[in-house]
Coordinates of C-alpha atoms and ligand atoms in Angstrom, one line a residue:
M29 CA 0.0 -0.1 0.0
K30 CA 1.2 3.4 -1.1
H31 CA 2.1 5.7 1.8
D32 CA 4.3 8.8 2.6
V33 CA 3.9 9.8 6.3
K34 CA 6.1 11.2 8.9
S35 CA 6.5 8.0 11.0
L36 CA 4.4 5.0 11.5
T37 CA 5.6 4.8 15.1
L38 CA 3.1 7.6 15.8
A39 CA 0.2 5.3 14.9
P40 CA -0.8 4.2 18.5
H41 CA -1.3 7.9 19.5
G42 CA -3.2 8.6 16.3
K43 CA -5.4 5.6 16.7
K44 CA -6.6 6.7 20.2
R45 CA -7.4 10.2 18.9
I46 CA -9.3 8.9 15.9
E47 CA -11.4 6.7 18.3
W48 CA -12.0 9.7 20.6
A49 CA -13.3 11.8 17.5
D50 CA -15.5 8.9 16.4
Q51 CA -17.6 9.0 19.7
F52 CA -18.6 12.4 18.4
M53 CA -19.5 11.5 15.0
P54 CA -22.7 9.3 15.4
V55 CA -24.3 10.2 12.2
L56 CA -21.1 9.1 10.2
K57 CA -21.1 6.1 12.1
I58 CA -24.7 5.1 11.1
I59 CA -23.7 5.7 7.5
R60 CA -20.6 3.6 8.1
E61 CA -22.6 0.7 9.4
R62 CA -25.0 0.8 6.4
F63 CA -22.1 1.1 4.0
E64 CA -20.5 -2.0 5.6
K65 CA -23.6 -4.0 4.7
E66 CA -24.4 -2.4 1.3
K67 CA -20.9 -1.8 -0.1
P68 CA -22.0 1.2 -2.3
F69 CA -18.5 1.8 -3.5
R70 CA -17.5 -1.8 -4.4
G71 CA -14.9 -1.5 -7.2
A72 CA -14.6 2.3 -6.9
R73 CA -11.3 4.2 -6.4
I74 CA -11.7 7.4 -4.3
T75 CA -8.9 10.0 -3.9
A76 CA -9.7 12.5 -1.1
C77 CA -7.7 15.7 -0.8
L78 CA -8.8 16.9 2.7
H79 CA -7.2 18.1 5.8
V80 CA -5.7 15.0 7.5
T81 CA -7.3 15.1 10.9
T82 CA -9.0 12.6 13.1
E83 CA -12.4 13.7 11.7
T84 CA -11.3 13.0 8.1
A85 CA -9.9 9.7 9.3
N86 CA -13.3 8.6 10.3
L87 CA -14.6 9.6 6.9
M88 CA -11.9 7.6 5.2
R89 CA -12.9 4.7 7.3
T90 CA -16.5 5.1 6.2
L91 CA -15.5 5.1 2.6
K92 CA -13.4 2.0 2.9
A93 CA -16.1 0.3 4.8
G94 CA -18.4 1.0 1.8
G95 CA -15.9 -1.0 -0.4
A96 CA -13.9 1.9 -1.9
Q97 CA -10.1 1.8 -2.6
V98 CA -9.2 5.1 -0.8
M99 CA -6.2 7.3 -1.0
L100 CA -6.0 10.4 1.2
V101 CA -3.7 13.4 0.3
P102 CA -3.6 16.7 2.2
S103 CA -5.5 19.8 1.3
N104 CA -3.1 22.2 3.1
P105 CA 0.7 21.9 3.9
L106 CA 0.1 22.9 7.6
S107 CA -3.0 20.9 8.5
T108 CA -1.8 17.3 8.5
Q109 CA -1.9 15.6 11.9
D110 CA 1.1 13.2 11.5
D111 CA -0.2 10.7 14.1
T112 CA -3.5 10.5 12.4
A113 CA -1.9 9.9 9.0
A114 CA 0.3 7.2 10.6
A115 CA -2.7 5.4 12.1
L116 CA -4.7 5.5 9.0
V117 CA -2.0 3.6 7.2
K118 CA -1.0 1.2 9.9
D119 CA -4.3 0.4 11.8
Y120 CA -6.8 1.0 9.2
G121 CA -5.0 0.0 5.9
I122 CA -5.7 3.3 4.1
S123 CA -3.2 4.8 1.8
V124 CA -2.0 8.4 3.0
L125 CA 0.5 10.7 1.5
A126 CA 0.8 13.6 3.8
K127 CA 3.3 15.3 6.1
F128 CA 2.8 18.3 8.3
G129 CA 4.8 21.2 7.1
E130 CA 5.4 19.8 3.6
N131 CA 6.6 22.2 1.0
R132 CA 4.7 23.2 -2.2
Q133 CA 6.7 20.7 -4.3
L134 CA 5.9 17.7 -1.8
Y135 CA 2.3 18.9 -1.6
Y136 CA 1.8 18.6 -5.5
K137 CA 3.8 15.3 -5.6
H138 CA 1.3 13.9 -3.0
L139 CA -1.7 15.1 -5.1
N140 CA -0.3 13.9 -8.3
A141 CA 0.3 10.4 -6.5
G142 CA -3.3 10.5 -5.4
L143 CA -4.5 11.0 -8.9
D144 CA -2.1 8.2 -10.1
Q145 CA -4.6 5.6 -8.9
K146 CA -7.0 6.9 -11.6
P147 CA -9.9 7.9 -9.3
H148 CA -13.5 7.6 -10.2
I149 CA -14.5 10.0 -7.4
T150 CA -12.5 12.8 -6.0
M151 CA -13.1 14.8 -2.8
D152 CA -11.6 18.3 -2.5
D153 CA -11.3 20.9 0.2
G154 CA -10.4 24.0 -1.9
A155 CA -10.6 22.3 -5.4
D156 CA -6.8 21.7 -5.8
L157 CA -7.4 18.1 -7.2
V158 CA -10.1 19.2 -9.5
S159 CA -7.8 22.0 -10.7
L160 CA -5.1 19.6 -11.4
L161 CA -7.6 17.4 -13.4
H162 CA -8.4 20.3 -15.4
S163 CA -4.8 21.3 -16.1
K164 CA -1.7 18.9 -15.8
R165 CA -3.7 15.8 -15.3
K166 CA -6.5 16.3 -17.8
N167 CA -6.1 12.9 -19.4
L168 CA -7.5 11.4 -16.3
S169 CA -10.7 13.5 -16.2
S170 CA -12.7 11.3 -18.5
L171 CA -12.3 8.5 -15.9
V172 CA -13.9 10.6 -13.0
W173 CA -17.6 10.0 -12.4
G174 CA -17.8 13.1 -10.3
S175 CA -16.2 15.1 -7.4
T176 CA -17.3 16.6 -4.0
E177 CA -16.1 19.9 -2.7
E178 CA -16.0 20.8 1.0
T179 CA -15.5 24.6 1.3
T180 CA -16.8 27.9 0.1
T181 CA -13.5 28.9 -1.7
G182 CA -13.5 25.5 -3.6
V183 CA -17.1 26.0 -4.7
I184 CA -16.4 29.6 -5.9
R185 CA -13.6 28.2 -8.1
L186 CA -15.6 25.4 -9.4
K187 CA -18.6 27.6 -10.2
A188 CA -16.2 29.9 -12.1
L189 CA -15.0 26.7 -14.0
A190 CA -18.5 25.7 -14.8
A191 CA -19.6 29.2 -15.9
Q192 CA -16.8 29.2 -18.5
G193 CA -18.3 25.8 -19.8
K194 CA -15.0 24.1 -18.9
L195 CA -16.1 21.7 -16.0
L196 CA -15.3 18.2 -17.2
F197 CA -17.4 16.1 -14.7
P198 CA -20.2 16.8 -12.3
V199 CA -19.4 18.2 -8.8
V200 CA -21.4 18.2 -5.7
A201 CA -21.0 21.2 -3.6
V202 CA -21.0 19.8 0.0
N203 CA -20.3 23.2 1.4
D204 CA -23.8 24.4 0.1
A205 CA -25.8 21.9 2.2
K206 CA -27.4 23.6 5.1
T207 CA -26.2 20.8 7.6
K208 CA -22.6 21.9 6.3
H209 CA -22.3 25.6 6.2
F210 CA -24.8 26.7 9.0
F211 CA -22.7 24.7 11.4
D212 CA -19.3 23.8 10.2
N213 CA -18.5 27.2 8.9
R214 CA -20.2 29.2 11.8
Y215 CA -19.9 27.1 14.9
G216 CA -16.8 25.0 13.8
T217 CA -14.8 27.9 12.5
G218 CA -15.9 30.1 15.4
Q219 CA -14.6 27.8 18.0
S220 CA -11.6 26.3 16.2
T221 CA -10.3 29.8 15.2
M222 CA -10.3 31.0 18.8
D223 CA -8.7 27.7 19.8
G224 CA -5.9 28.2 17.2
I225 CA -5.2 31.8 18.5
I226 CA -5.2 30.8 22.1
R227 CA -2.9 27.8 21.5
A228 CA -0.6 29.8 19.4
T229 CA -0.3 32.7 21.7
N230 CA -1.9 32.0 25.1
V231 CA -3.3 35.7 24.7
L232 CA -6.2 36.8 26.9
L233 CA -9.1 37.8 24.8
A234 CA -11.2 39.6 27.3
G235 CA -11.0 43.4 26.7
K236 CA -9.0 43.1 23.5
T237 CA -10.3 44.5 20.1
V238 CA -10.6 41.7 17.7
V239 CA -11.1 42.8 14.0
I240 CA -12.9 40.1 11.9
A241 CA -12.6 40.7 8.1
G242 CA -15.5 39.1 6.4
Y243 CA -19.0 38.5 7.8
G244 CA -19.8 35.3 5.9
W245 CA -20.7 32.2 7.8
C246 CA -17.2 31.8 9.0
G247 CA -16.8 35.3 10.0
R248 CA -20.1 35.4 11.9
G249 CA -18.9 32.3 13.9
A250 CA -15.6 33.9 14.7
A251 CA -17.2 37.3 15.8
M252 CA -19.7 35.5 17.9
R253 CA -17.1 33.5 19.8
A254 CA -14.7 36.4 20.2
D255 CA -17.7 38.5 21.6
G256 CA -18.3 35.5 23.8
L257 CA -14.8 35.5 25.2
G258 CA -15.1 39.2 26.1
A259 CA -13.4 40.8 23.1
K260 CA -14.7 44.1 21.6
V261 CA -15.5 43.1 18.1
V262 CA -15.0 45.1 14.9
V263 CA -16.1 43.8 11.5
T264 CA -14.9 44.9 8.1
E265 CA -17.0 44.1 5.0
V266 CA -17.3 44.9 1.3
D267 CA -21.0 43.8 1.1
H268 CA -23.6 46.1 2.2
I269 CA -25.9 43.5 3.5
K270 CA -23.5 41.7 5.4
A271 CA -22.3 44.8 6.9
I272 CA -25.9 45.6 8.0
E273 CA -26.2 42.2 9.6
A274 CA -22.8 42.8 11.5
A275 CA -24.0 46.1 12.7
M276 CA -27.4 44.7 13.9
D277 CA -25.7 41.9 15.5
G278 CA -24.2 44.6 17.7
F279 CA -20.6 44.9 16.2
D280 CA -18.7 47.9 15.1
V281 CA -18.4 48.0 11.3
M282 CA -15.7 50.2 9.6
P283 CA -13.0 50.1 6.9
M284 CA -9.8 48.2 7.4
S285 CA -8.0 51.5 7.2
E286 CA -9.9 52.5 10.4
A287 CA -9.9 49.1 12.1
A288 CA -6.1 48.7 11.6
K289 CA -5.5 51.6 13.9
I290 CA -7.4 50.1 16.9
G291 CA -7.3 46.2 16.6
D292 CA -5.2 44.0 18.9
I293 CA -6.1 40.8 16.9
F294 CA -7.0 40.6 13.3
I295 CA -8.7 37.5 11.7
T296 CA -9.2 37.3 7.9
L297 CA -12.0 35.1 6.7
T298 CA -13.0 36.5 3.5
G299 CA -11.8 34.0 0.8
D300 CA -10.1 36.9 -1.0
I301 CA -6.6 38.1 -1.6
H302 CA -4.6 40.8 0.3
V303 CA -7.2 41.8 2.8
L304 CA -4.4 42.9 5.1
R305 CA -1.5 44.7 3.2
P306 CA 1.2 47.2 3.9
E307 CA -1.1 50.3 4.1
H308 CA -2.8 48.4 7.1
F309 CA 0.3 47.1 8.7
R310 CA 1.8 50.5 9.0
K311 CA -1.2 51.7 11.0
M312 CA -1.2 48.8 13.4
K313 CA -0.3 48.9 17.0
D314 CA 3.0 47.4 18.3
G315 CA 2.3 43.8 19.0
A316 CA -0.8 43.3 16.9
I317 CA -1.6 39.8 16.3
V318 CA -2.6 38.9 12.7
C319 CA -4.0 35.6 11.4
N320 CA -6.0 33.9 8.8
S321 CA -8.9 31.4 9.0
G322 CA -9.8 31.6 5.3
H323 CA -9.1 28.7 3.1
F324 CA -6.0 30.0 1.2
D325 CA -2.9 31.7 2.6
V326 CA -3.5 34.8 0.4
E327 CA -5.4 37.0 2.6
I328 CA -2.5 38.5 4.5
D329 CA 0.0 40.1 2.1
L330 CA 3.2 38.5 3.8
K331 CA 5.4 39.5 1.0
G332 CA 4.3 43.0 1.4
L333 CA 4.8 42.9 5.1
K334 CA 8.2 41.4 4.7
K335 CA 9.3 44.4 2.4
I336 CA 8.4 47.0 5.0
S337 CA 10.0 45.1 7.9
R338 CA 13.7 45.3 9.0
G339 CA 13.5 41.9 10.7
V340 CA 11.6 38.7 10.9
K341 CA 12.0 35.9 13.6
E342 CA 10.1 33.1 15.1
V343 CA 9.2 34.2 18.6
R344 CA 7.1 31.0 19.6
D345 CA 5.7 27.9 17.8
F346 CA 3.3 29.3 15.2
V347 CA 4.2 33.0 15.8
T348 CA 6.5 34.8 13.3
Q349 CA 7.3 38.4 14.5
Y350 CA 7.9 41.1 11.8
T351 CA 9.6 44.3 13.0
L352 CA 8.8 47.3 10.9
R353 CA 11.3 49.8 10.1
G354 CA 10.0 52.1 12.8
G355 CA 10.2 49.4 15.5
R356 CA 6.6 48.3 15.8
R357 CA 6.1 44.6 15.8
I358 CA 3.4 42.5 14.0
N359 CA 3.0 38.9 15.0
V360 CA 1.7 36.7 12.3
L361 CA 0.3 33.3 13.2
A362 CA 0.8 30.1 11.3
E363 CA 2.5 31.7 8.4
G364 CA -0.9 33.2 7.4
R365 CA -2.4 29.7 6.7
L366 CA -5.5 28.3 8.3
V367 CA -4.8 29.1 12.1
N368 CA -7.5 26.8 13.4
L369 CA -6.0 23.7 11.6
A370 CA -2.3 24.7 11.8
A371 CA -2.1 25.8 15.4
A372 CA -5.1 23.9 16.7
E373 CA -7.0 20.6 15.5
G374 CA -9.5 22.2 13.1
H375 CA -13.4 22.0 13.9
P376 CA -14.5 19.6 16.7
A377 CA -15.7 16.2 15.6
S378 CA -19.4 17.0 16.5
V379 CA -19.7 19.5 13.8
M380 CA -17.5 17.6 11.2
D381 CA -20.1 14.7 11.7
M382 CA -22.6 16.6 9.7
S383 CA -20.0 17.8 7.2
F384 CA -18.5 14.4 6.4
A385 CA -21.9 12.6 6.6
N386 CA -22.7 15.0 3.5
Q387 CA -19.5 14.0 2.0
A388 CA -20.1 10.3 2.4
L389 CA -23.8 10.5 1.1
A390 CA -22.7 13.0 -1.8
A391 CA -20.2 10.3 -2.9
E392 CA -22.8 7.5 -2.8
Y393 CA -25.1 9.9 -4.8
I394 CA -22.4 10.2 -7.5
V395 CA -21.9 6.4 -7.6
K396 CA -25.8 6.0 -8.3
R397 CA -26.4 9.1 -10.5
H398 CA -23.3 10.1 -12.2
K399 CA -24.5 8.7 -15.6
K400 CA -27.5 11.1 -15.5
L401 CA -25.6 14.2 -14.1
D402 CA -24.3 16.9 -16.4
N403 CA -20.9 18.6 -15.9
E404 CA -22.3 21.2 -13.5
V405 CA -21.9 22.2 -9.7
Y406 CA -24.8 20.5 -8.0
S407 CA -26.2 21.1 -4.5
V408 CA -26.5 18.1 -2.0
P409 CA -30.1 16.8 -2.6
Q410 CA -32.4 18.3 0.0
N411 CA -33.5 14.8 1.2
I412 CA -30.0 14.0 2.1
D413 CA -29.6 17.4 3.9
E414 CA -32.9 16.8 5.9
K415 CA -31.8 13.1 6.8
I416 CA -28.6 14.2 8.1
A417 CA -30.4 16.9 10.3
A418 CA -32.8 14.4 11.5
L419 CA -30.1 11.9 12.4
K420 CA -28.0 14.6 14.2
L421 CA -31.0 15.9 16.2
S422 CA -31.8 12.3 17.3
S423 CA -28.2 11.7 18.2
M424 CA -28.4 14.8 20.4
G425 CA -31.6 13.5 22.0
V426 CA -33.6 16.4 20.8
T427 CA -37.1 15.8 19.6
I428 CA -39.3 18.4 17.8
D429 CA -42.9 19.1 16.8
R430 CA -44.7 17.7 13.7
L431 CA -47.2 19.7 11.8
T432 CA -50.8 18.8 12.4
A433 CA -53.0 17.9 9.5
E434 CA -54.7 21.3 9.9
Q435 CA -51.2 23.1 9.9
K436 CA -50.1 21.3 6.7
K437 CA -53.5 22.2 5.0
Y438 CA -53.1 25.9 6.0
L439 CA -49.4 26.0 4.7
S440 CA -50.6 24.7 1.3
A441 CA -53.7 27.1 0.9
W442 CA -53.9 30.7 -0.3
E443 CA -57.6 31.4 0.6
M444 CA -57.4 32.1 4.3
G445 CA -56.1 35.8 4.8
T446 CA -57.0 38.8 7.0
Ligands
ADE9 N1 -11.8 21.7 8.3 C1 -12.0 22.3 9.4 N2 -11.9 21.5 10.4 C2 -11.7 20.3 10.0 C3 -11.5 19.1 10.7 N3 -11.4 18.9 12.0 N4 -11.2 17.9 9.9 C4 -11.2 18.1 8.4 N5 -11.4 19.3 7.9 C5 -11.6 20.4 8.7

């Protein structure tokens, strides 16, 4: 079995952590048990390009239980948990090519090796595999039945590809499922981002001014949790409607040129490039902490920061300090990559349970339906989304009301008014 992991001696630690996460993934477990019996992926090869975490490990186990030949490659050079990768290879017989801290060259070597198995289904978190299948590895694209995409940034890239009429196989946008982005993006990112900042710096958030760039689902989550920890929250936005929402949620809203002067901690979650750039760094307070929780490491202009700095040094794990010419210091966390996955463990398993239940069921949907699908970006079918919600609620021991016959009739009628 092909593998490239840091060390297989890390496997026992990884196995324990995978089992721990599994306790909080009851929906995925139900799916795994069904897959074990039905083997929906018998004969299928799946290459997954996802963050190599304990939660992803449980998704990989689920796909394997369904009969797939699975390969896992990283979706970010700084998110791999080496012990998890080792346990997947040693204890679960799953092929993994991923090492924490790998450089760009090794990253693409791993992705290409993942494609060498000629997958029928690919899973992406950020669309790097699909991008390769539309460029250097285009010759393999005709073998692909379909792909799934985990994240907002990836869905944006794929929709751009589809809009140009260039998408070569169908894609299911897992991110667009309600049971994904309402929870993973908001509560998952909210908690794991604070976790990453705290683990990297041990800074006290109470009383600090935290600037949140971007008020999408991830930004909303981060703002909510920073607020809950006692920070003063400032939001920056480019979208009028989201800016109103942030203001009505009780946060100060202003341009980054203003926020830069007052922030203690800056978190980018926009999905866009150079949200923080030299014009902002120059205004920041001495000791400002800057980090990113958006998918790619493009949101903070680190090259621009380096250019205006007289020195750069590591001052703590995951903290790089840039000293500007005037002497002010800016602390960048996790090299501007996803702080929640690099400095912490990513989203907790309870929330990844729903995200990865969507991944598993979307892959099954592709197996069953790919011949009827066009080369478009599809949403997760509503019945799958609802089923996952019902299973999650039940696992939480929560029951809800049902519509009475009278209420159902009322909701489908137009006659009854004032
Ligand atoms: N994305 C965010 N958190 C994650 C996690 N724990 N596992 C996999 N992907 C993630």
